[in-house]
Amino acid sequence: MEQDFLKQIELHKAILFKLSKLYMDNEVDREDLFQEMVFQLWRSYPSFQGKSLFSTWMYRVALNTSLVYVKKDKCRPKVEELTDRLDAVVYSDHQQKEEQLAYFYTAVKSLNEIEKALIFLFLEGQSHREIAMQLGISEGNARVKLNRTKDKLQDIIKKQGYEF
Amino acid sequence: MNFDELKNQWGREIIPYQSIPPLELKRSNNAIDKVRRNMKNDFWGLIVMLIIGLAALVLVPYLIFVHQILLFVAWSFYITFSIIAVFFLLKFYRFYKKSYKLSYSMKDNLWWFYYELRSFIDFYYTFNLVALIMGLSCGLSLGYIGANLKFVKGEDNLISKSMDHIGDLLPFFLLFMVVFTIMMMVGLYYAINYLYGKHLKQLKITLDLLRDNNEF
């Protein structure tokens, strides 16, 4: 059982990595949350009956773990740090995309826990129905909340003096 | 902001090498496990207190002379408190055990934990208040009877006669009792909030965010 589990985690660890990056501000907290998610997944693994995909079940456990995780560092993100870097000269397309992602990650830190979950599931390509199922809310509620979160995210990024 | 483009970038993001951590954690850092850890400590703390109380009641009469009536009062309080404590510990244990099996795969489980924890906190606060009142009553009874035995030994109607001796001190004594009780209650409130309340609040904030907007 342990080997099967580890194999599945190895296959899907990018999900956990991105999720911890979304929820935590610094490297140490990210590592801790990553470890916590693996631990909780392992603890809940006996209840996984294989009726859904491993990744579907994993999203749910990992998200719930992130929601109840107690941050060690509660500092607010320093959004101004990135705006300074904007003045640098010309960007290649790749650099620009990396910059956009960096701005996105910084902006996401200002969202609440549920908004982070919504945007994460959206970026993972989940439909409104799937998002609703993962979070245990109605499809309509998921749609409304996701749209509001997108608007909020756009506003935050604009306030940082950036747009894409 | 183009979210579809962002989604593509997200999918293409290069993930640095990440090794799989050990499957067992020494110290989990989420609200539920923190609550469980505090519960475990409180559970054993209460059992140790009961054992120390029992040991004191059994051993003290062997070491010093204690009047029969004082022993009777002390044992009465101890037995009554133990019955309440056992009832509380059973409830405590059931919640603790059930929460261990809690799977993180369902949001309903988080709601279940939230409501159970909320009722546990109320119950715990009530239990501690009962313990405080019983402790005070026991102390007062022992002190009062002890004082009577000492000052008016050998006479009939001991308790009413002794009132003459302590009558002058009564207002100060009552004031002290009121202040002491209030301080203990406030201390208890903050202690329970520190151990459990803040985690309950964190859960509530998160779960409330999931509610439908028209549910409010």
mmCIF file of C-alpha atoms in Angstrom:
data_model
loop_
_atom_site.group_PDB
_atom_site.id
_atom_site.type_symbol
_atom_site.label_atom_id
_atom_site.label_comp_id
_atom_site.label_asym_id
_atom_site.label_seq_id
_atom_site.Cartn_x
_atom_site.Cartn_y
_atom_site.Cartn_z
ATOM 1 C CA MET A 1 0.000 0.000 0.000
ATOM 2 C CA GLU A 2 2.809 2.387 0.937
ATOM 3 C CA GLN A 3 4.566 1.808 -2.374
ATOM 4 C CA ASP A 4 1.388 2.494 -4.349
ATOM 5 C CA PHE A 5 0.834 5.642 -2.378
ATOM 6 C CA LEU A 6 4.376 6.902 -2.890
ATOM 7 C CA LYS A 7 4.127 6.203 -6.604
ATOM 8 C CA GLN A 8 0.952 8.267 -6.826
ATOM 9 C CA ILE A 9 2.463 11.107 -4.824
ATOM 10 C CA GLU A 10 5.527 11.118 -7.062
ATOM 11 C CA LEU A 11 3.269 11.419 -10.090
ATOM 12 C CA HIS A 12 1.196 14.251 -8.657
ATOM 13 C CA LYS A 13 3.620 16.102 -6.441
ATOM 14 C CA ALA A 14 3.541 19.153 -8.710
ATOM 15 C CA ILE A 15 -0.034 19.739 -7.507
ATOM 16 C CA LEU A 16 1.123 19.781 -3.898
ATOM 17 C CA PHE A 17 4.077 21.992 -4.718
ATOM 18 C CA LYS A 18 1.943 24.592 -6.486
ATOM 19 C CA LEU A 19 -0.671 24.504 -3.773
ATOM 20 C CA SER A 20 1.874 25.092 -1.026
ATOM 21 C CA LYS A 21 3.407 27.890 -3.086
ATOM 22 C CA LEU A 22 -0.013 29.485 -3.384
ATOM 23 C CA TYR A 23 -0.785 29.278 0.321
ATOM 24 C CA MET A 24 2.564 30.035 1.895
ATOM 25 C CA ASP A 25 4.746 33.117 1.673
ATOM 26 C CA ASN A 26 8.144 31.666 2.399
ATOM 27 C CA GLU A 27 10.200 28.605 1.608
ATOM 28 C CA VAL A 28 10.141 27.131 5.127
ATOM 29 C CA ASP A 29 6.353 27.349 5.428
ATOM 30 C CA ARG A 30 5.982 25.884 1.946
ATOM 31 C CA GLU A 31 8.115 22.892 2.894
ATOM 32 C CA ASP A 32 6.109 22.431 6.073
ATOM 33 C CA LEU A 33 2.776 22.601 4.303
ATOM 34 C CA PHE A 34 4.018 20.210 1.614
ATOM 35 C CA GLN A 35 5.031 17.766 4.341
ATOM 36 C CA GLU A 36 1.738 18.239 6.164
ATOM 37 C CA MET A 37 -0.242 17.531 2.985
ATOM 38 C CA VAL A 38 1.700 14.334 2.306
ATOM 39 C CA PHE A 39 1.145 13.269 5.919
ATOM 40 C CA GLN A 40 -2.597 13.945 5.819
ATOM 41 C CA LEU A 41 -2.910 12.228 2.455
ATOM 42 C CA TRP A 42 -1.181 9.170 3.862
ATOM 43 C CA ARG A 43 -3.395 9.240 6.949
ATOM 44 C CA SER A 44 -6.535 9.507 4.817
ATOM 45 C CA TYR A 45 -5.321 7.012 2.208
ATOM 46 C CA PRO A 46 -7.169 4.016 3.752
ATOM 47 C CA SER A 47 -10.425 5.897 3.102
ATOM 48 C CA PHE A 48 -9.571 6.301 -0.599
ATOM 49 C CA GLN A 49 -11.716 3.682 -2.293
ATOM 50 C CA GLY A 50 -10.585 4.300 -5.822
ATOM 51 C CA LYS A 51 -14.057 5.401 -6.941
ATOM 52 C CA SER A 52 -12.558 8.621 -8.252
ATOM 53 C CA LEU A 53 -9.156 9.423 -9.712
ATOM 54 C CA PHE A 54 -6.329 9.653 -7.199
ATOM 55 C CA SER A 55 -5.699 13.237 -8.275
ATOM 56 C CA THR A 56 -9.362 14.195 -7.670
ATOM 57 C CA TRP A 57 -9.208 12.801 -4.143
ATOM 58 C CA MET A 58 -5.802 14.361 -3.647
ATOM 59 C CA TYR A 59 -7.064 17.852 -4.542
ATOM 60 C CA ARG A 60 -9.713 17.581 -1.859
ATOM 61 C CA VAL A 61 -7.492 16.304 0.945
ATOM 62 C CA ALA A 62 -4.676 18.712 0.091
ATOM 63 C CA LEU A 63 -7.054 21.678 -0.076
ATOM 64 C CA ASN A 64 -8.712 20.800 3.218
ATOM 65 C CA THR A 65 -5.280 20.454 4.790
ATOM 66 C CA SER A 66 -4.294 23.888 3.491
ATOM 67 C CA LEU A 67 -7.515 25.352 4.876
ATOM 68 C CA VAL A 68 -6.859 24.154 8.438
ATOM 69 C CA TYR A 69 -3.096 24.582 8.383
ATOM 70 C CA VAL A 70 -1.761 26.970 10.999
ATOM 71 C CA LYS A 71 0.760 29.355 9.520
ATOM 72 C CA LYS A 72 3.918 29.933 11.500
ATOM 73 C CA ASP A 73 4.634 33.225 9.774
ATOM 74 C CA LYS A 74 1.641 35.518 9.523
ATOM 75 C CA CYS A 75 3.403 38.435 7.804
ATOM 76 C CA ARG A 76 1.531 40.048 4.954
ATOM 77 C CA PRO A 77 3.064 39.816 1.493
ATOM 78 C CA LYS A 78 5.312 42.661 0.418
ATOM 79 C CA VAL A 79 3.730 43.567 -2.892
ATOM 80 C CA GLU A 80 6.007 46.520 -3.521
ATOM 81 C CA GLU A 81 9.050 44.320 -3.912
ATOM 82 C CA LEU A 82 8.048 43.239 -7.381
ATOM 83 C CA THR A 83 7.049 46.642 -8.734
ATOM 84 C CA ASP A 84 10.625 47.844 -8.344
ATOM 85 C CA ARG A 85 11.776 45.141 -10.691
ATOM 86 C CA LEU A 86 9.410 46.428 -13.398
ATOM 87 C CA ASP A 87 11.788 49.216 -14.309
ATOM 88 C CA ALA A 88 14.340 46.813 -15.696
ATOM 89 C CA VAL A 89 14.827 47.295 -19.407
ATOM 90 C CA VAL A 90 13.546 44.933 -22.032
ATOM 91 C CA TYR A 91 12.122 41.487 -21.445
ATOM 92 C CA SER A 92 12.119 38.459 -23.609
ATOM 93 C CA ASP A 93 8.769 36.720 -24.000
ATOM 94 C CA HIS A 94 9.836 33.993 -21.599
ATOM 95 C CA GLN A 95 11.040 36.497 -19.010
ATOM 96 C CA GLN A 96 7.822 38.419 -19.336
ATOM 97 C CA LYS A 97 5.761 35.312 -18.706
ATOM 98 C CA GLU A 98 7.825 34.462 -15.669
ATOM 99 C CA GLU A 99 7.346 37.997 -14.442
ATOM 100 C CA GLN A 100 3.602 37.681 -14.920
ATOM 101 C CA LEU A 101 3.538 34.460 -12.920
ATOM 102 C CA ALA A 102 5.595 36.085 -10.178
ATOM 103 C CA TYR A 103 3.097 38.951 -10.022
ATOM 104 C CA PHE A 104 0.281 36.485 -9.949
ATOM 105 C CA TYR A 105 1.797 34.579 -7.011
ATOM 106 C CA THR A 106 2.331 37.822 -5.113
ATOM 107 C CA ALA A 107 -1.215 39.002 -5.772
ATOM 108 C CA VAL A 108 -2.676 35.657 -4.729
ATOM 109 C CA LYS A 109 -1.196 36.107 -1.256
ATOM 110 C CA SER A 110 -3.751 38.861 -0.644
ATOM 111 C CA LEU A 111 -6.684 36.532 -1.298
ATOM 112 C CA ASN A 112 -8.432 34.670 1.490
ATOM 113 C CA GLU A 113 -8.067 30.904 1.925
ATOM 114 C CA ILE A 114 -11.147 29.992 -0.106
ATOM 115 C CA GLU A 115 -10.353 32.407 -2.923
ATOM 116 C CA LYS A 116 -6.916 30.800 -3.175
ATOM 117 C CA ALA A 117 -8.563 27.400 -3.418
ATOM 118 C CA LEU A 118 -10.925 28.633 -6.131
ATOM 119 C CA ILE A 119 -8.189 30.163 -8.241
ATOM 120 C CA PHE A 120 -6.000 27.096 -7.763
ATOM 121 C CA LEU A 121 -8.693 24.720 -8.984
ATOM 122 C CA PHE A 122 -9.491 27.035 -11.890
ATOM 123 C CA LEU A 123 -5.842 27.107 -12.967
ATOM 124 C CA GLU A 124 -5.702 23.342 -12.652
ATOM 125 C CA GLY A 125 -8.355 23.272 -15.365
ATOM 126 C CA GLN A 126 -11.287 22.209 -13.223
ATOM 127 C CA SER A 127 -14.813 23.069 -14.377
ATOM 128 C CA HIS A 128 -17.281 24.956 -12.194
ATOM 129 C CA ARG A 129 -18.950 21.676 -11.386
ATOM 130 C CA GLU A 130 -15.684 20.070 -10.346
ATOM 131 C CA ILE A 131 -14.688 23.094 -8.278
ATOM 132 C CA ALA A 132 -18.074 22.959 -6.563
ATOM 133 C CA MET A 133 -17.608 19.285 -5.785
ATOM 134 C CA GLN A 134 -14.102 19.757 -4.455
ATOM 135 C CA LEU A 135 -15.148 22.540 -2.115
ATOM 136 C CA GLY A 136 -18.512 21.099 -1.186
ATOM 137 C CA ILE A 137 -20.510 24.087 -2.451
ATOM 138 C CA SER A 138 -23.161 24.541 -5.132
ATOM 139 C CA GLU A 139 -22.131 25.014 -8.753
ATOM 140 C CA GLY A 140 -23.742 28.460 -8.861
ATOM 141 C CA ASN A 141 -21.918 29.490 -5.733
ATOM 142 C CA ALA A 142 -18.639 28.255 -7.206
ATOM 143 C CA ARG A 143 -19.219 30.272 -10.386
ATOM 144 C CA VAL A 144 -20.092 33.471 -8.534
ATOM 145 C CA LYS A 145 -17.202 33.150 -6.103
ATOM 146 C CA LEU A 146 -14.708 32.359 -8.862
ATOM 147 C CA ASN A 147 -15.751 35.374 -10.935
ATOM 148 C CA ARG A 148 -15.459 37.638 -7.911
ATOM 149 C CA THR A 149 -12.057 36.181 -7.110
ATOM 150 C CA LYS A 150 -10.851 36.837 -10.653
ATOM 151 C CA ASP A 151 -12.044 40.451 -10.429
ATOM 152 C CA LYS A 152 -10.351 40.863 -7.078
ATOM 153 C CA LEU A 153 -7.130 39.396 -8.410
ATOM 154 C CA GLN A 154 -7.169 41.764 -11.362
ATOM 155 C CA ASP A 155 -7.661 44.727 -9.043
ATOM 156 C CA ILE A 156 -4.773 43.659 -6.832
ATOM 157 C CA ILE A 157 -2.444 43.279 -9.800
ATOM 158 C CA LYS A 158 -3.518 46.647 -11.178
ATOM 159 C CA LYS A 159 -2.801 48.228 -7.815
ATOM 160 C CA GLN A 160 0.677 46.799 -8.045
ATOM 161 C CA GLY A 161 1.050 48.857 -11.199
ATOM 162 C CA TYR A 162 1.086 45.880 -13.487
ATOM 163 C CA GLU A 163 -1.323 44.519 -16.075
ATOM 164 C CA PHE A 164 -1.389 41.504 -18.335
ATOM 165 C CA MET B 1 -5.720 40.174 -17.464
ATOM 166 C CA ASN B 2 -5.935 37.100 -19.622
ATOM 167 C CA PHE B 3 -6.769 34.169 -17.388
ATOM 168 C CA ASP B 4 -6.536 31.600 -20.169
ATOM 169 C CA GLU B 5 -2.967 32.686 -20.845
ATOM 170 C CA LEU B 6 -2.268 32.541 -17.143
ATOM 171 C CA LYS B 7 -3.690 29.039 -17.025
ATOM 172 C CA ASN B 8 -1.295 27.992 -19.790
ATOM 173 C CA GLN B 9 1.644 29.516 -17.983
ATOM 174 C CA TRP B 10 0.561 27.777 -14.800
ATOM 175 C CA GLY B 11 0.500 24.453 -16.600
ATOM 176 C CA ARG B 12 3.953 25.046 -18.076
ATOM 177 C CA GLU B 13 5.554 26.203 -14.842
ATOM 178 C CA ILE B 14 8.762 24.339 -14.151
ATOM 179 C CA ILE B 15 8.688 22.681 -10.759
ATOM 180 C CA PRO B 16 12.014 22.360 -8.943
ATOM 181 C CA TYR B 17 13.021 18.953 -7.689
ATOM 182 C CA GLN B 18 10.958 18.051 -4.642
ATOM 183 C CA SER B 19 11.689 14.926 -2.640
ATOM 184 C CA ILE B 20 8.842 13.133 -0.895
ATOM 185 C CA PRO B 21 9.042 13.775 2.853
ATOM 186 C CA PRO B 22 8.683 10.971 5.443
ATOM 187 C CA LEU B 23 5.107 9.747 5.719
ATOM 188 C CA GLU B 24 5.007 10.151 9.487
ATOM 189 C CA LEU B 25 5.150 13.591 11.040
ATOM 190 C CA LYS B 26 6.449 14.172 14.539
ATOM 191 C CA ARG B 27 4.344 17.250 15.033
ATOM 192 C CA SER B 28 1.512 18.129 12.738
ATOM 193 C CA ASN B 29 0.787 21.821 12.411
ATOM 194 C CA ASN B 30 -2.853 22.089 11.541
ATOM 195 C CA ALA B 31 -5.712 23.356 13.687
ATOM 196 C CA ILE B 32 -7.344 19.949 14.111
ATOM 197 C CA ASP B 33 -4.206 18.152 15.239
ATOM 198 C CA LYS B 34 -3.274 21.022 17.533
ATOM 199 C CA VAL B 35 -6.670 20.762 19.205
ATOM 200 C CA ARG B 36 -6.236 17.003 19.537
ATOM 201 C CA ARG B 37 -2.799 17.464 21.093
ATOM 202 C CA ASN B 38 -4.177 19.920 23.642
ATOM 203 C CA MET B 39 -7.046 17.559 24.383
ATOM 204 C CA LYS B 40 -4.650 14.707 25.008
ATOM 205 C CA ASN B 41 -2.633 16.818 27.445
ATOM 206 C CA ASP B 42 -5.770 17.968 29.258
ATOM 207 C CA PHE B 43 -7.101 14.428 29.410
ATOM 208 C CA TRP B 44 -3.980 13.085 31.096
ATOM 209 C CA GLY B 45 -3.688 16.204 33.242
ATOM 210 C CA LEU B 46 -7.148 15.583 34.673
ATOM 211 C CA ILE B 47 -6.410 11.906 35.309
ATOM 212 C CA VAL B 48 -3.166 12.812 37.112
ATOM 213 C CA MET B 49 -5.079 15.362 39.226
ATOM 214 C CA LEU B 50 -7.644 12.726 40.204
ATOM 215 C CA ILE B 51 -4.879 10.288 41.154
ATOM 216 C CA ILE B 52 -3.042 12.911 43.216
ATOM 217 C CA GLY B 53 -6.319 13.789 44.975
ATOM 218 C CA LEU B 54 -6.982 10.157 45.738
ATOM 219 C CA ALA B 55 -3.423 9.586 46.978
ATOM 220 C CA ALA B 56 -3.694 12.652 49.244
ATOM 221 C CA LEU B 57 -6.988 11.457 50.713
ATOM 222 C CA VAL B 58 -5.579 8.009 51.410
ATOM 223 C CA LEU B 59 -2.132 9.040 52.681
ATOM 224 C CA VAL B 60 -2.735 12.233 54.674
ATOM 225 C CA PRO B 61 -4.676 10.509 57.531
ATOM 226 C CA TYR B 62 -1.674 8.192 58.001
ATOM 227 C CA LEU B 63 0.731 11.101 58.294
ATOM 228 C CA ILE B 64 -1.236 13.549 60.433
ATOM 229 C CA PHE B 65 -4.327 13.415 62.561
ATOM 230 C CA VAL B 66 -7.426 14.388 60.591
ATOM 231 C CA HIS B 67 -10.822 14.517 62.251
ATOM 232 C CA GLN B 68 -13.381 12.032 60.896
ATOM 233 C CA ILE B 69 -15.812 14.736 59.860
ATOM 234 C CA LEU B 70 -13.161 16.466 57.752
ATOM 235 C CA LEU B 71 -12.356 13.200 56.041
ATOM 236 C CA PHE B 72 -16.018 12.572 55.427
ATOM 237 C CA VAL B 73 -16.455 16.002 53.800
ATOM 238 C CA ALA B 74 -13.284 15.650 51.705
ATOM 239 C CA TRP B 75 -14.245 12.171 50.495
ATOM 240 C CA SER B 76 -17.779 13.321 49.673
ATOM 241 C CA PHE B 77 -16.478 16.123 47.492
ATOM 242 C CA TYR B 78 -13.872 13.903 45.894
ATOM 243 C CA ILE B 79 -16.342 11.164 44.993
ATOM 244 C CA THR B 80 -18.894 13.640 43.644
ATOM 245 C CA PHE B 81 -16.235 15.400 41.592
ATOM 246 C CA SER B 82 -14.833 12.085 40.330
ATOM 247 C CA ILE B 83 -18.236 10.992 39.058
ATOM 248 C CA ILE B 84 -18.608 14.262 37.136
ATOM 249 C CA ALA B 85 -14.989 13.998 35.911
ATOM 250 C CA VAL B 86 -15.458 10.417 34.667
ATOM 251 C CA PHE B 87 -18.567 11.455 32.743
ATOM 252 C CA PHE B 88 -16.615 14.353 31.258
ATOM 253 C CA LEU B 89 -13.584 12.183 30.437
ATOM 254 C CA LEU B 90 -15.767 9.661 28.620
ATOM 255 C CA LYS B 91 -17.255 12.377 26.433
ATOM 256 C CA PHE B 92 -13.805 13.817 25.981
ATOM 257 C CA TYR B 93 -12.347 10.463 24.941
ATOM 258 C CA ARG B 94 -15.147 9.739 22.481
ATOM 259 C CA PHE B 95 -14.609 13.046 20.675
ATOM 260 C CA TYR B 96 -10.843 12.555 20.663
ATOM 261 C CA LYS B 97 -11.107 9.041 19.204
ATOM 262 C CA LYS B 98 -13.661 10.022 16.592
ATOM 263 C CA SER B 99 -11.565 12.971 15.481
ATOM 264 C CA TYR B 100 -8.572 10.686 14.935
ATOM 265 C CA LYS B 101 -10.473 8.815 12.263
ATOM 266 C CA LEU B 102 -11.454 12.103 10.651
ATOM 267 C CA SER B 103 -10.706 12.012 6.982
ATOM 268 C CA TYR B 104 -9.638 15.231 5.333
ATOM 269 C CA SER B 105 -11.360 14.229 2.138
ATOM 270 C CA MET B 106 -14.754 15.739 2.953
ATOM 271 C CA LYS B 107 -15.591 19.293 3.868
ATOM 272 C CA ASP B 108 -18.489 17.894 5.897
ATOM 273 C CA ASN B 109 -15.878 16.384 8.196
ATOM 274 C CA LEU B 110 -14.501 19.850 8.882
ATOM 275 C CA TRP B 111 -18.009 21.037 9.706
ATOM 276 C CA TRP B 112 -18.478 18.014 11.959
ATOM 277 C CA PHE B 113 -15.255 18.836 13.757
ATOM 278 C CA TYR B 114 -16.235 22.478 14.080
ATOM 279 C CA TYR B 115 -19.582 21.732 15.724
ATOM 280 C CA GLU B 116 -18.135 19.022 17.969
ATOM 281 C CA LEU B 117 -15.324 21.313 19.061
ATOM 282 C CA ARG B 118 -17.753 24.122 19.757
ATOM 283 C CA SER B 119 -19.907 21.941 21.999
ATOM 284 C CA PHE B 120 -16.760 20.498 23.580
ATOM 285 C CA ILE B 121 -15.523 23.999 24.479
ATOM 286 C CA ASP B 122 -18.874 24.873 26.098
ATOM 287 C CA PHE B 123 -18.857 21.583 27.958
ATOM 288 C CA TYR B 124 -15.236 22.020 29.023
ATOM 289 C CA TYR B 125 -15.883 25.522 30.311
ATOM 290 C CA THR B 126 -18.924 24.324 32.279
ATOM 291 C CA PHE B 127 -16.967 21.396 33.680
ATOM 292 C CA ASN B 128 -14.166 23.681 34.833
ATOM 293 C CA LEU B 129 -16.658 26.056 36.430
ATOM 294 C CA VAL B 130 -18.250 23.153 38.288
ATOM 295 C CA ALA B 131 -14.768 22.020 39.357
ATOM 296 C CA LEU B 132 -13.975 25.550 40.534
ATOM 297 C CA ILE B 133 -17.212 25.879 42.508
ATOM 298 C CA MET B 134 -16.778 22.429 44.015
ATOM 299 C CA GLY B 135 -13.160 23.162 44.911
ATOM 300 C CA LEU B 136 -14.177 26.410 46.604
ATOM 301 C CA SER B 137 -17.064 24.764 48.416
ATOM 302 C CA CYS B 138 -14.828 21.944 49.560
ATOM 303 C CA GLY B 139 -12.149 24.365 50.776
ATOM 304 C CA LEU B 140 -14.725 26.499 52.573
ATOM 305 C CA SER B 141 -16.397 23.518 54.187
ATOM 306 C CA LEU B 142 -13.119 22.057 55.382
ATOM 307 C CA GLY B 143 -11.917 25.426 56.627
ATOM 308 C CA TYR B 144 -15.157 26.228 58.387
ATOM 309 C CA ILE B 145 -15.533 22.857 60.040
ATOM 310 C CA GLY B 146 -11.831 22.799 60.895
ATOM 311 C CA ALA B 147 -12.091 26.223 62.516
ATOM 312 C CA ASN B 148 -15.090 25.097 64.548
ATOM 313 C CA LEU B 149 -13.334 21.997 65.685
ATOM 314 C CA LYS B 150 -10.343 24.018 66.780
ATOM 315 C CA PHE B 151 -12.002 26.954 68.499
ATOM 316 C CA VAL B 152 -15.088 25.525 70.126
ATOM 317 C CA LYS B 153 -14.112 21.946 70.635
ATOM 318 C CA GLY B 154 -16.256 19.912 73.008
ATOM 319 C CA GLU B 155 -19.289 22.170 72.934
ATOM 320 C CA ASP B 156 -22.701 21.532 71.414
ATOM 321 C CA ASN B 157 -23.985 23.499 68.424
ATOM 322 C CA LEU B 158 -20.467 24.180 67.142
ATOM 323 C CA ILE B 159 -21.206 25.803 63.827
ATOM 324 C CA SER B 160 -23.573 28.541 64.992
ATOM 325 C CA LYS B 161 -21.337 29.504 67.896
ATOM 326 C CA SER B 162 -18.290 29.837 65.729
ATOM 327 C CA MET B 163 -20.022 32.568 63.706
ATOM 328 C CA ASP B 164 -19.266 34.954 66.568
ATOM 329 C CA HIS B 165 -15.566 34.505 65.955
ATOM 330 C CA ILE B 166 -15.477 34.958 62.230
ATOM 331 C CA GLY B 167 -18.313 37.481 61.918
ATOM 332 C CA ASP B 168 -15.976 40.511 61.735
ATOM 333 C CA LEU B 169 -13.966 39.028 58.919
ATOM 334 C CA LEU B 170 -16.957 38.014 56.853
ATOM 335 C CA PRO B 171 -17.183 41.086 54.525
ATOM 336 C CA PHE B 172 -13.478 40.845 53.636
ATOM 337 C CA PHE B 173 -13.769 37.155 53.194
ATOM 338 C CA LEU B 174 -16.781 37.444 50.890
ATOM 339 C CA LEU B 175 -15.077 40.169 48.854
ATOM 340 C CA PHE B 176 -12.015 37.972 48.485
ATOM 341 C CA MET B 177 -14.169 35.069 47.356
ATOM 342 C CA VAL B 178 -15.975 37.170 44.747
ATOM 343 C CA VAL B 179 -12.714 38.622 43.360
ATOM 344 C CA PHE B 180 -11.044 35.232 43.393
ATOM 345 C CA THR B 181 -13.963 33.567 41.593
ATOM 346 C CA ILE B 182 -14.122 36.281 38.925
ATOM 347 C CA MET B 183 -10.364 36.076 38.377
ATOM 348 C CA MET B 184 -10.510 32.312 38.052
ATOM 349 C CA MET B 185 -13.415 32.507 35.594
ATOM 350 C CA VAL B 186 -11.658 35.078 33.441
ATOM 351 C CA GLY B 187 -8.416 33.064 33.582
ATOM 352 C CA LEU B 188 -10.335 29.946 32.624
ATOM 353 C CA TYR B 189 -11.982 31.712 29.712
ATOM 354 C CA TYR B 190 -8.643 32.899 28.339
ATOM 355 C CA ALA B 191 -6.943 29.541 28.894
ATOM 356 C CA ILE B 192 -9.682 27.655 27.028
ATOM 357 C CA ASN B 193 -9.684 30.255 24.294
ATOM 358 C CA TYR B 194 -5.911 29.933 23.949
ATOM 359 C CA LEU B 195 -5.996 26.148 23.797
ATOM 360 C CA TYR B 196 -9.133 25.643 21.722
ATOM 361 C CA GLY B 197 -11.030 28.838 20.951
ATOM 362 C CA LYS B 198 -8.551 30.318 18.484
ATOM 363 C CA HIS B 199 -8.588 27.127 16.403
ATOM 364 C CA LEU B 200 -12.370 27.079 16.467
ATOM 365 C CA LYS B 201 -12.350 30.661 15.227
ATOM 366 C CA GLN B 202 -9.952 29.819 12.401
ATOM 367 C CA LEU B 203 -12.179 26.945 11.301
ATOM 368 C CA LYS B 204 -15.283 29.115 11.479
ATOM 369 C CA ILE B 205 -13.758 31.887 9.370
ATOM 370 C CA THR B 206 -12.702 29.410 6.698
ATOM 371 C CA LEU B 207 -15.942 27.448 6.658
ATOM 372 C CA ASP B 208 -18.038 30.625 6.593
ATOM 373 C CA LEU B 209 -16.235 31.689 3.440
ATOM 374 C CA LEU B 210 -17.619 28.589 1.757
ATOM 375 C CA ARG B 211 -21.217 29.417 2.548
ATOM 376 C CA ASP B 212 -23.573 30.480 -0.202
ATOM 377 C CA ASN B 213 -23.867 34.254 -0.252
ATOM 378 C CA ASN B 214 -27.628 34.064 0.242
ATOM 379 C CA GLU B 215 -27.235 31.797 3.265
ATOM 380 C CA PHE B 216 -26.442 34.800 5.444
#
